[in-house]
Coordinates of C-alpha atoms in Angstrom, one line a residue:
M1 CA 27.7 16.4 9.6
R2 CA 26.0 17.4 12.9
W3 CA 23.4 20.2 12.7
L4 CA 21.9 22.1 15.6
I5 CA 18.2 23.1 14.9
R6 CA 17.1 25.6 17.5
R7 CA 13.5 26.8 17.6
V8 CA 12.8 30.0 19.4
L9 CA 9.3 30.1 21.1
K10 CA 8.2 33.5 22.3
R11 CA 6.6 33.5 25.8
A12 CA 5.3 36.3 28.1
N13 CA 8.3 35.8 30.4
G14 CA 10.9 35.5 27.7
D15 CA 12.0 33.3 24.9
V16 CA 12.2 29.5 25.2
F17 CA 14.6 27.4 23.1
E18 CA 13.9 23.9 21.8
D19 CA 17.0 22.2 20.3
D20 CA 17.0 19.3 17.9
I21 CA 20.0 17.5 16.2
H22 CA 20.1 16.5 12.6
F23 CA 22.7 14.4 11.0
G24 CA 23.4 14.8 7.2
D25 CA 25.1 16.9 4.6
T26 CA 22.0 18.8 3.8
L27 CA 19.1 20.3 5.8
G28 CA 15.7 19.9 4.2
I29 CA 13.0 22.5 4.7
G30 CA 9.3 22.1 4.0
R31 CA 5.9 21.0 5.0
G32 CA 6.6 17.3 4.5
T33 CA 7.1 15.2 7.6
D34 CA 10.4 13.9 6.1
Q35 CA 12.0 17.3 6.2
A36 CA 14.6 18.2 8.9
V37 CA 13.0 21.6 9.4
Y38 CA 9.2 20.9 9.5
I39 CA 7.0 24.0 8.7
T40 CA 3.3 23.8 9.3
D41 CA 2.5 27.0 7.2
L42 CA 0.4 26.0 4.2
R43 CA 2.4 28.5 2.1
A44 CA 5.4 26.1 2.3
A45 CA 5.8 23.3 -0.2
L46 CA 6.3 19.7 1.0
A47 CA 9.9 20.0 0.0
H48 CA 10.6 23.8 -0.2
A49 CA 14.3 24.3 0.1
R50 CA 17.5 22.7 1.2
V51 CA 20.6 24.1 2.9
T52 CA 24.1 22.7 2.5
A53 CA 27.1 23.7 4.7
V54 CA 30.1 24.2 2.3
G55 CA 32.6 25.0 5.0
G56 CA 34.3 28.1 6.3
G57 CA 31.0 29.4 7.8
R58 CA 29.4 29.5 4.4
Y59 CA 26.1 27.8 3.3
R60 CA 24.5 27.0 0.0
I61 CA 20.8 27.6 -0.1
E62 CA 18.7 26.0 -3.0
S63 CA 15.0 26.4 -3.8
L64 CA 13.2 23.2 -4.6
I65 CA 10.2 25.0 -6.2
A66 CA 9.9 27.2 -9.2
A67 CA 8.8 30.3 -7.2
G68 CA 12.2 30.4 -5.4
V69 CA 12.9 31.1 -1.8
R70 CA 13.2 34.4 0.0
I71 CA 16.9 34.9 1.1
N72 CA 17.8 38.1 2.9
G73 CA 14.6 39.7 1.6
V74 CA 15.1 38.7 -2.1
S75 CA 13.4 35.8 -3.9
Q76 CA 16.1 33.6 -5.4
Q77 CA 16.6 30.1 -6.8
S78 CA 19.9 29.6 -5.1
A79 CA 22.6 31.5 -3.2
T80 CA 25.8 31.0 -1.3
V81 CA 25.7 33.0 2.0
K82 CA 27.5 33.4 5.3
S83 CA 26.3 33.0 8.8
G84 CA 23.6 35.6 9.7
A85 CA 21.7 35.1 6.4
V86 CA 17.9 34.8 6.8
I87 CA 15.4 32.5 4.9
D88 CA 11.8 33.6 5.1
I89 CA 9.1 31.0 4.2
G90 CA 5.5 32.1 5.0
S91 CA 5.5 33.2 8.7
T92 CA 8.7 31.3 9.5
R93 CA 12.1 32.8 9.6
I94 CA 15.2 30.6 9.5
R95 CA 18.5 32.2 10.4
L96 CA 21.9 30.6 9.7
V97 CA 24.1 31.1 12.8
D98 CA 27.6 30.2 13.9
P99 CA 27.5 26.7 15.3
P100 CA 28.4 26.1 18.9
A101 CA 31.0 23.7 20.0
D102 CA 30.5 20.0 19.0
Y103 CA 28.3 21.1 16.0
D104 CA 29.3 21.6 12.3
A105 CA 26.3 23.9 11.4
A106 CA 23.4 25.6 13.1
V107 CA 20.1 27.3 12.3
E108 CA 17.7 29.3 14.4
I109 CA 14.0 29.2 13.7
N110 CA 11.4 31.7 14.9
T111 CA 8.1 33.2 13.8
I112 CA 8.0 36.6 12.0
D113 CA 6.0 39.1 14.1
E114 CA 2.9 40.5 12.4
A115 CA 4.0 44.0 13.1
E116 CA 7.3 43.3 11.4
A117 CA 5.6 41.8 8.4
E118 CA 3.3 44.7 8.1
A119 CA 6.1 47.2 8.4
A120 CA 8.0 45.4 5.6
R121 CA 5.1 46.0 3.1
P122 CA 5.5 49.2 1.0
L123 CA 2.8 51.8 1.6
P124 CA 0.8 52.9 -1.5
K125 CA 1.6 56.4 -2.7
L126 CA -1.8 57.0 -4.1
T127 CA -5.2 55.4 -3.5
L128 CA -7.7 54.6 -6.3
T129 CA -10.2 57.1 -4.8
E130 CA -7.6 59.9 -4.8
G131 CA -6.9 59.2 -8.5
G132 CA -10.6 59.4 -9.4
L133 CA -11.0 55.6 -9.8
G134 CA -13.2 54.7 -6.9
K135 CA -13.9 51.0 -6.2
R136 CA -17.7 51.3 -6.0
R137 CA -18.2 52.3 -9.7
W138 CA -15.9 49.6 -11.0
S139 CA -17.4 47.0 -8.6
W140 CA -20.9 47.6 -10.0
A141 CA -19.6 47.4 -13.5
L142 CA -17.7 44.2 -12.8
L143 CA -20.8 42.7 -11.1
L144 CA -23.0 43.4 -14.1
L145 CA -20.4 42.0 -16.5
T146 CA -20.1 38.9 -14.4
L147 CA -23.8 38.3 -14.3
L148 CA -24.1 38.8 -18.1
I149 CA -21.2 36.4 -18.9
G150 CA -21.7 33.9 -16.1
L151 CA -25.4 33.8 -15.8
G152 CA -27.2 35.5 -18.7
V153 CA -25.2 33.8 -21.5
P154 CA -25.3 30.3 -20.1
L155 CA -29.1 30.6 -19.4
A156 CA -29.7 31.8 -23.0
A157 CA -27.6 29.0 -24.4
H158 CA -29.4 26.4 -22.3
Y159 CA -32.9 27.4 -23.3
A160 CA -32.3 28.7 -26.9
V161 CA -30.7 26.3 -29.3
P162 CA -29.6 29.0 -31.8
V163 CA -27.9 30.9 -29.0
R164 CA -26.3 27.7 -27.8
D165 CA -24.7 27.1 -31.2
V166 CA -23.2 30.6 -31.2
V167 CA -22.0 30.3 -27.6
E168 CA -20.3 26.9 -28.1
A169 CA -18.2 28.5 -30.9
V170 CA -17.0 31.3 -28.6
P171 CA -14.3 30.4 -26.1
L172 CA -15.7 32.8 -23.5
S173 CA -19.0 31.2 -22.9
G174 CA -19.4 31.7 -19.2
R175 CA -19.8 27.9 -18.5
P176 CA -16.4 27.6 -16.8
L177 CA -17.6 30.0 -14.2
W178 CA -20.1 27.4 -13.0
E179 CA -17.6 24.6 -12.8
T180 CA -16.2 24.1 -9.3
G181 CA -13.3 22.1 -10.6
S182 CA -12.2 19.5 -13.1
L183 CA -14.0 16.2 -13.5
A184 CA -12.7 12.9 -12.1
S185 CA -10.5 11.1 -14.6
A186 CA -13.1 8.4 -15.1
H187 CA -15.6 10.9 -16.4
H188 CA -13.4 12.7 -18.8
F189 CA -14.7 10.8 -21.8
F190 CA -18.1 12.7 -21.7
G191 CA -16.7 15.8 -20.0
N192 CA -18.1 18.2 -22.6
D193 CA -21.6 16.8 -22.4
C194 CA -22.9 18.3 -19.1
Q195 CA -26.4 16.9 -19.7
Q196 CA -25.2 13.3 -19.1
C197 CA -25.4 14.2 -15.4
H198 CA -27.2 17.6 -15.2
V199 CA -30.5 17.0 -16.9
D200 CA -32.5 19.9 -15.5
A201 CA -31.1 23.3 -14.8
F202 CA -30.5 24.2 -11.1
V203 CA -31.5 20.6 -10.1
S204 CA -29.0 18.4 -8.3
V205 CA -27.8 15.3 -10.1
R206 CA -30.2 12.4 -9.6
D207 CA -29.2 8.8 -8.9
E208 CA -30.8 7.7 -12.2
Q209 CA -28.0 9.5 -14.1
C210 CA -25.4 7.6 -12.0
L211 CA -27.0 4.2 -12.4
A212 CA -27.3 4.6 -16.2
C213 CA -23.6 3.7 -16.2
H214 CA -23.1 2.1 -12.8
A215 CA -26.0 -0.3 -12.9
K216 CA -23.9 -3.2 -11.5
T217 CA -22.4 -1.3 -8.6
A218 CA -22.4 -3.5 -5.5
A219 CA -24.3 -2.6 -2.3
H220 CA -22.8 -1.8 1.0
V221 CA -24.2 -4.6 3.3
D222 CA -26.3 -7.7 3.0
T223 CA -30.0 -7.2 2.3
D224 CA -30.9 -9.1 5.5
F225 CA -30.1 -5.9 7.4
D226 CA -32.4 -3.0 7.8
L227 CA -31.0 -0.3 5.6
S228 CA -33.7 2.3 6.2
L229 CA -31.1 4.6 7.9
A230 CA -29.2 4.9 4.6
G231 CA -32.2 4.5 2.3
N232 CA -32.6 8.2 1.5
D233 CA -28.9 8.9 0.8
R234 CA -28.1 9.9 -2.8
C235 CA -25.0 8.8 -4.7
A236 CA -23.9 12.4 -4.4
H237 CA -23.8 12.1 -0.6
C238 CA -20.6 10.2 -1.0
H239 CA -19.4 11.0 -4.5
R240 CA -18.8 14.6 -5.5
D241 CA -17.4 15.3 -8.9
H242 CA -15.7 18.5 -10.1
N243 CA -13.3 18.1 -7.2
G244 CA -10.1 18.0 -9.3
S245 CA -7.2 16.3 -7.5
A246 CA -9.4 15.9 -4.3
G247 CA -11.0 12.9 -6.0
L248 CA -14.5 11.6 -6.5
V249 CA -15.0 10.0 -3.1
R250 CA -15.4 11.8 0.2
A251 CA -12.7 10.9 2.7
D252 CA -14.0 12.6 5.8
Q253 CA -14.8 10.6 8.9
Q254 CA -18.4 11.6 9.0
L255 CA -19.0 9.7 5.7
C256 CA -19.1 6.5 7.8
D257 CA -19.5 7.3 11.5
D258 CA -22.8 9.0 11.0
C259 CA -24.2 5.5 10.6
H260 CA -21.7 3.3 12.3
T261 CA -21.5 5.1 15.7
D262 CA -23.6 3.0 18.1
I263 CA -24.9 0.9 15.2
T264 CA -25.5 -2.1 17.5
T265 CA -28.2 -0.1 19.3
R266 CA -30.0 0.9 16.1
I267 CA -29.7 -2.1 13.8
K268 CA -30.7 -5.6 15.0
D269 CA -28.0 -8.2 14.8
A270 CA -25.4 -5.7 13.7
N271 CA -21.8 -6.9 14.1
V272 CA -20.1 -5.5 17.2
H273 CA -17.0 -4.9 15.1
A274 CA -19.0 -2.5 12.9
D275 CA -19.6 -0.1 15.9
V276 CA -16.7 2.2 15.1
A277 CA -16.3 6.0 15.2
D278 CA -12.6 6.8 15.2
F279 CA -9.6 4.7 14.3
G280 CA -7.5 6.0 17.1
T281 CA -10.1 5.9 20.0
R282 CA -13.0 3.8 18.9
H283 CA -12.2 0.9 16.7
D284 CA -12.1 -2.8 17.6
G285 CA -9.1 -5.0 17.0
F286 CA -8.6 -6.5 13.6
V287 CA -10.5 -9.5 12.3
V288 CA -9.0 -11.9 9.9
S289 CA -10.4 -14.5 7.5
L290 CA -8.9 -17.9 8.3
P291 CA -9.0 -20.2 5.2
Q292 CA -11.4 -23.1 5.8
W293 CA -13.2 -25.5 3.4
D294 CA -16.6 -27.1 4.1
A295 CA -17.6 -30.7 3.7
R296 CA -18.3 -30.1 0.0
G297 CA -14.9 -28.7 -0.6
E298 CA -16.1 -25.2 -1.0
F299 CA -14.1 -22.3 0.4
A300 CA -15.8 -21.1 3.6
P301 CA -13.4 -18.9 5.6
V302 CA -13.9 -18.4 9.3
R303 CA -13.8 -14.8 10.7
A304 CA -11.8 -14.5 13.9
A305 CA -10.3 -11.6 15.8
L306 CA -6.5 -11.5 16.1
A307 CA -6.9 -11.1 19.8
T308 CA -8.7 -14.5 20.0
P309 CA -6.7 -16.8 22.5
G310 CA -5.0 -19.6 20.7
I311 CA -5.6 -18.3 17.2
K312 CA -3.3 -19.9 14.7
E313 CA -2.7 -20.5 11.1
Q314 CA -3.4 -23.9 9.7
S315 CA -1.7 -23.8 6.3
G316 CA -0.6 -27.5 6.2
L317 CA 3.0 -26.4 6.0
I318 CA 5.9 -26.9 8.4
F319 CA 7.9 -23.7 8.2
P320 CA 9.8 -22.1 11.1
H321 CA 10.5 -18.5 10.2
D322 CA 13.2 -18.1 12.9
A323 CA 15.3 -20.9 11.4
H324 CA 15.3 -19.2 8.0
L325 CA 16.1 -15.8 9.5
D326 CA 19.0 -17.0 11.6
P327 CA 21.6 -14.2 11.7
A328 CA 24.3 -16.8 11.3
G329 CA 22.8 -17.9 8.0
V330 CA 21.3 -21.1 6.6
R331 CA 23.5 -23.9 5.3
G332 CA 22.9 -24.5 1.6
P333 CA 23.5 -27.6 -0.5
D334 CA 26.9 -26.3 -1.5
G335 CA 28.0 -26.2 2.1
T336 CA 28.0 -22.4 2.4
D337 CA 25.9 -20.3 4.8
K338 CA 23.5 -17.8 3.3
V339 CA 21.9 -15.1 5.4
L340 CA 18.3 -14.7 4.3
E341 CA 16.1 -11.7 4.6
C342 CA 12.3 -11.3 4.2
A343 CA 12.7 -9.9 0.7
N344 CA 14.4 -13.1 -0.5
C345 CA 10.9 -14.7 -0.5
H346 CA 8.4 -11.9 0.0
V347 CA 8.4 -9.8 -3.2
P348 CA 5.7 -7.0 -3.7
E349 CA 3.4 -7.2 -6.7
A350 CA 3.9 -4.7 -9.5
G351 CA 1.5 -2.2 -7.8
G352 CA 3.2 -2.6 -4.4
A353 CA 0.0 -3.3 -2.5
R354 CA 0.2 -7.1 -1.9
M355 CA 2.9 -9.7 -2.0
Q356 CA 3.5 -12.2 -4.8
P357 CA 2.6 -15.8 -4.1
I358 CA 5.5 -18.0 -2.8
A359 CA 6.6 -20.4 -5.4
F360 CA 8.7 -23.5 -4.5
E361 CA 10.8 -23.4 -7.7
R362 CA 11.7 -19.7 -7.3
H363 CA 12.0 -19.3 -3.5
C364 CA 12.7 -22.8 -2.0
Q365 CA 14.4 -25.1 -4.5
G366 CA 17.7 -23.4 -4.3
C367 CA 18.2 -24.9 -0.9
H368 CA 15.6 -27.7 -0.7
K369 CA 16.7 -30.0 -3.6
L370 CA 14.3 -32.8 -4.7
T371 CA 16.9 -35.2 -5.7
F372 CA 16.3 -38.9 -5.3
S373 CA 19.3 -40.9 -6.7
I374 CA 23.0 -40.7 -6.1
R375 CA 23.6 -42.0 -9.6
D376 CA 22.2 -38.8 -11.1
A377 CA 22.7 -36.2 -8.3
Q378 CA 21.4 -33.3 -10.5
R379 CA 18.1 -35.1 -11.4
E380 CA 15.1 -33.7 -9.4
V381 CA 11.4 -34.6 -9.3
P382 CA 8.9 -31.8 -10.0
H383 CA 7.2 -30.1 -7.1
A384 CA 3.9 -31.6 -8.0
S385 CA 1.3 -34.2 -6.9
V386 CA 2.2 -37.5 -5.4
E387 CA 1.2 -39.3 -8.6
K388 CA 3.5 -37.1 -10.8
V389 CA 6.4 -37.5 -8.4
G390 CA 6.0 -41.3 -8.4
Y391 CA 5.7 -41.4 -12.2
T392 CA 8.9 -39.4 -12.6
I393 CA 10.9 -41.7 -10.2
T394 CA 9.4 -44.9 -11.7
E395 CA 10.2 -43.8 -15.2
F396 CA 13.8 -43.0 -14.2
F397 CA 14.6 -46.4 -12.7
A398 CA 12.8 -48.2 -15.6
R399 CA 15.0 -46.5 -18.1
E400 CA 18.1 -47.3 -16.0
A401 CA 17.1 -51.0 -15.8
L402 CA 16.3 -51.4 -19.5
E403 CA 19.5 -49.7 -20.7
G404 CA 21.7 -51.7 -18.3
G405 CA 25.1 -50.8 -17.0
F406 CA 23.8 -50.0 -13.5
N407 CA 26.7 -50.3 -11.1
E408 CA 24.9 -51.9 -8.2
V409 CA 26.1 -55.2 -6.6
N410 CA 22.6 -56.3 -5.5
A411 CA 21.0 -55.5 -8.9
P412 CA 20.1 -58.4 -11.2
T413 CA 22.5 -59.3 -13.9
V414 CA 20.3 -57.9 -16.7
V415 CA 20.4 -54.5 -15.0
R416 CA 24.2 -54.5 -14.4
V417 CA 25.3 -55.7 -17.8
R418 CA 26.0 -52.9 -20.2
R419 CA 24.3 -53.3 -23.6
R420 CA 24.8 -51.7 -27.0
P421 CA 22.2 -49.1 -28.0
G422 CA 19.3 -50.9 -29.6
Q423 CA 20.3 -54.4 -28.3
S424 CA 17.2 -56.3 -27.5
I425 CA 16.6 -58.4 -24.4
T426 CA 14.3 -61.4 -23.8
P427 CA 10.8 -60.9 -22.3
Q428 CA 12.0 -62.7 -19.2
E429 CA 14.9 -60.3 -18.8
R430 CA 12.6 -57.3 -19.4
A431 CA 10.2 -58.5 -16.7
E432 CA 13.1 -59.0 -14.2
A433 CA 14.5 -55.6 -15.0
L434 CA 11.2 -53.8 -14.6
S435 CA 10.5 -55.6 -11.3
W436 CA 13.8 -54.4 -10.0
A437 CA 13.0 -50.9 -11.2
R438 CA 9.6 -50.9 -9.4
D439 CA 11.3 -51.9 -6.2
Q440 CA 14.0 -49.2 -6.5
A441 CA 11.3 -46.6 -7.3
R442 CA 9.2 -47.6 -4.4
S443 CA 12.2 -47.3 -2.1
A444 CA 13.2 -43.9 -3.5
I445 CA 9.7 -42.7 -3.2
D446 CA 9.5 -43.8 0.5
R447 CA 12.8 -42.0 1.2
L448 CA 11.8 -38.9 -0.5
F449 CA 8.4 -38.5 1.2
Q450 CA 9.3 -39.9 4.6
D451 CA 12.9 -39.1 5.3
K452 CA 14.5 -36.8 2.8
A453 CA 12.5 -33.9 1.4
C454 CA 8.8 -33.7 1.5
S455 CA 8.3 -34.2 5.2
T456 CA 10.6 -31.3 5.9
C457 CA 7.9 -28.8 4.9
H458 CA 4.7 -30.9 4.5
A459 CA 2.5 -33.0 6.7
V460 CA 3.0 -36.4 5.0
S461 CA 1.1 -39.7 5.8
R462 CA 0.0 -43.0 4.3
N463 CA -3.6 -43.7 3.5
A464 CA -5.5 -46.9 3.9
T465 CA -3.9 -48.4 0.8
Q466 CA -0.4 -47.5 2.0
D467 CA -0.1 -44.8 -0.6
W468 CA 1.6 -41.5 0.4
T469 CA -0.6 -38.4 0.9
V470 CA 0.4 -34.8 1.4
A471 CA -1.9 -32.5 3.4
P472 CA -3.1 -29.7 1.1
V473 CA -1.5 -26.3 1.5
R474 CA -4.1 -23.7 2.4
V475 CA -2.5 -20.3 2.6
A476 CA -4.7 -17.3 2.8
G477 CA -4.8 -15.2 -0.3
A478 CA -6.1 -12.2 1.7
W479 CA -6.2 -12.1 5.4
F480 CA -8.2 -8.9 5.5
P481 CA -10.7 -9.2 2.6
K482 CA -12.8 -6.4 4.1
A483 CA -10.0 -3.9 4.2
R484 CA -7.2 -2.6 2.1
F485 CA -3.5 -2.4 3.0
D486 CA -0.8 -1.1 0.7
H487 CA 2.7 -2.3 1.4
G488 CA 4.0 0.2 -1.1
S489 CA 2.8 3.0 1.2
H490 CA 4.9 1.7 4.1
T491 CA 8.3 1.3 2.5
T492 CA 9.8 3.4 5.3
M493 CA 9.0 0.6 7.7
Q494 CA 11.0 -2.6 8.3
C495 CA 9.2 -5.9 8.0
I496 CA 9.9 -6.7 11.7
D497 CA 8.1 -3.5 12.7
C498 CA 4.9 -5.4 12.0
H499 CA 5.7 -9.1 11.6
N500 CA 7.6 -10.9 14.4
A501 CA 9.0 -13.5 12.1
E502 CA 12.5 -13.6 13.7
T503 CA 11.0 -15.3 16.8
A504 CA 8.3 -17.4 15.1
T505 CA 9.3 -21.1 15.8
S506 CA 6.2 -22.6 14.1
S507 CA 4.2 -22.1 10.9
E508 CA 1.1 -21.9 13.1
A509 CA 2.2 -18.5 14.3
L510 CA -0.1 -15.8 12.8
L511 CA 2.4 -13.1 12.0
L512 CA -0.1 -10.3 11.6
P513 CA -0.1 -7.1 13.7
D514 CA -3.2 -6.0 15.6
I515 CA -4.6 -2.5 15.7
D516 CA -2.2 -1.3 18.5
N517 CA 0.7 -1.7 16.1
C518 CA -1.0 0.5 13.5
R519 CA -1.9 3.1 16.1
Q520 CA 1.8 3.9 16.7
C521 CA 1.6 5.9 13.4
H522 CA -2.1 6.2 12.5
G523 CA -4.8 8.0 14.4
G524 CA -8.3 9.3 13.8
E525 CA -9.3 12.2 11.5
H526 CA -8.3 14.8 14.1
A527 CA -5.3 13.0 15.6
K528 CA -2.3 15.1 16.6
N529 CA 1.3 14.0 15.8
L530 CA -0.1 11.0 14.0
V531 CA -1.2 10.2 10.4
P532 CA -4.9 11.2 10.2
T533 CA -6.7 8.1 9.0
T534 CA -10.4 7.9 8.2
C535 CA -12.5 4.8 7.4
I536 CA -12.2 5.2 3.6
A537 CA -8.4 4.9 3.8
C538 CA -8.7 1.2 4.5
H539 CA -12.3 0.2 3.7
A540 CA -14.5 0.4 0.6
F541 CA -18.2 1.3 0.8
H542 CA -19.4 -0.9 -2.0
D543 CA -18.9 -4.6 -1.2
A544 CA -18.5 -6.9 -4.2
A545 CA -20.0 -9.7 -2.1
H546 CA -23.4 -8.0 -2.1
P547 CA -25.4 -7.4 -5.3
G548 CA -26.6 -3.9 -6.0
Q549 CA -29.8 -2.7 -4.4

């Protein structure tokens, strides 16, 4: 269904029309960015109402909130109306109109004039003063009652234990009047014991009360840096409880940029990448941690900017993404072509933030079989170390040789002759059979590692003793350990919007997007027509790599 959405903008020289087209059976209305009719008025819910064209110039209007929606001046949950009906949401008026040619339905959106809204309000017939109930007298009475309940009673309960026992037993104690909001969920277990945090009356919460529980909280940066700039900040500078659904941690940009703006001019040896102030206008490109190991075999990742010329992944694997994402499909062992998608291998974790590790048995073995003998085409070696693979193959051929009945012209007689179960052979025959088995196993191992399977994906070589070695696989567990990224929050995007896997011909290609890709949707705190994104959306203040200080 083709909808015409016409917005009427009032100008001094007349009205201006902006037309949009929406395809779908229903027209969503609300403050959410996924709604066809987007309303900025805070009185509108994210998904406030929907309109369905039922044919014959008639429309079905349904409210998506419990309060209903105002249709032709009356609040209703749903109604079936004709063209000309009006929906009022906050200061926005949506009129259902007859669609022009080439359209199935149409709406017209404009702003309700203040004069019209004021005229629609019913005038009071009698004021309080005219009725002998002036506001001043009642205001003073209410003020005194509020001071008594909200201030007098709590103070008496705080300083006098007998009064406290009485007040605690009365539901109307006055304490809720001092609470700015509900506690963070992590603090609910002591929520009724205010003195856990508020030791002295009318004194802000001290850091000592926070550290009584959070003694092992990590610091922000390494102690080698001069932290005098942040030395006087209290825990409450960043963490504010009694915020209800707003959360315990501040999310405004100033939380970070009051220190990080021009930080290289104020702190010696500060990283240039830490000099940030706004994601949209003042933030360096992304820096990744490339997995590396030092001479002692300890993990020692190297930090490098994605914009570094020649940067590449050194995972030890041979894996061309473009070959696996061929639109024509990939030929499988059964001779059929299977079209693969990213989701065939990359599956989100339960929380949706990161991806589960790739496992050969689950993601690769369906096509890449590890068979080694045409005599038993279903038998495969485990995807394991060189030693375990060699042991499996040697064991297989030893069993074949000792049981006999192996149909191979060049095999010794003792291997080709079929024997009854339990029939013994001479020590000389056993030695001859096992010698043949070792030769067959060695040949099968060479084919498997060099020609058939392993070298397809791994860097395989021989060491000084002519034994096979496979380069270790070193895939990064987290490319951005100093940041957070939640795939579950980006389900409206396609994988190729961020990862150019379809054109990646080598496993060395680092398929990670730089900051310009993110800036297509995300901007700074005050960005327009973009998702406002502050530092805390991607970065944590307390770094587990640094001990508390």
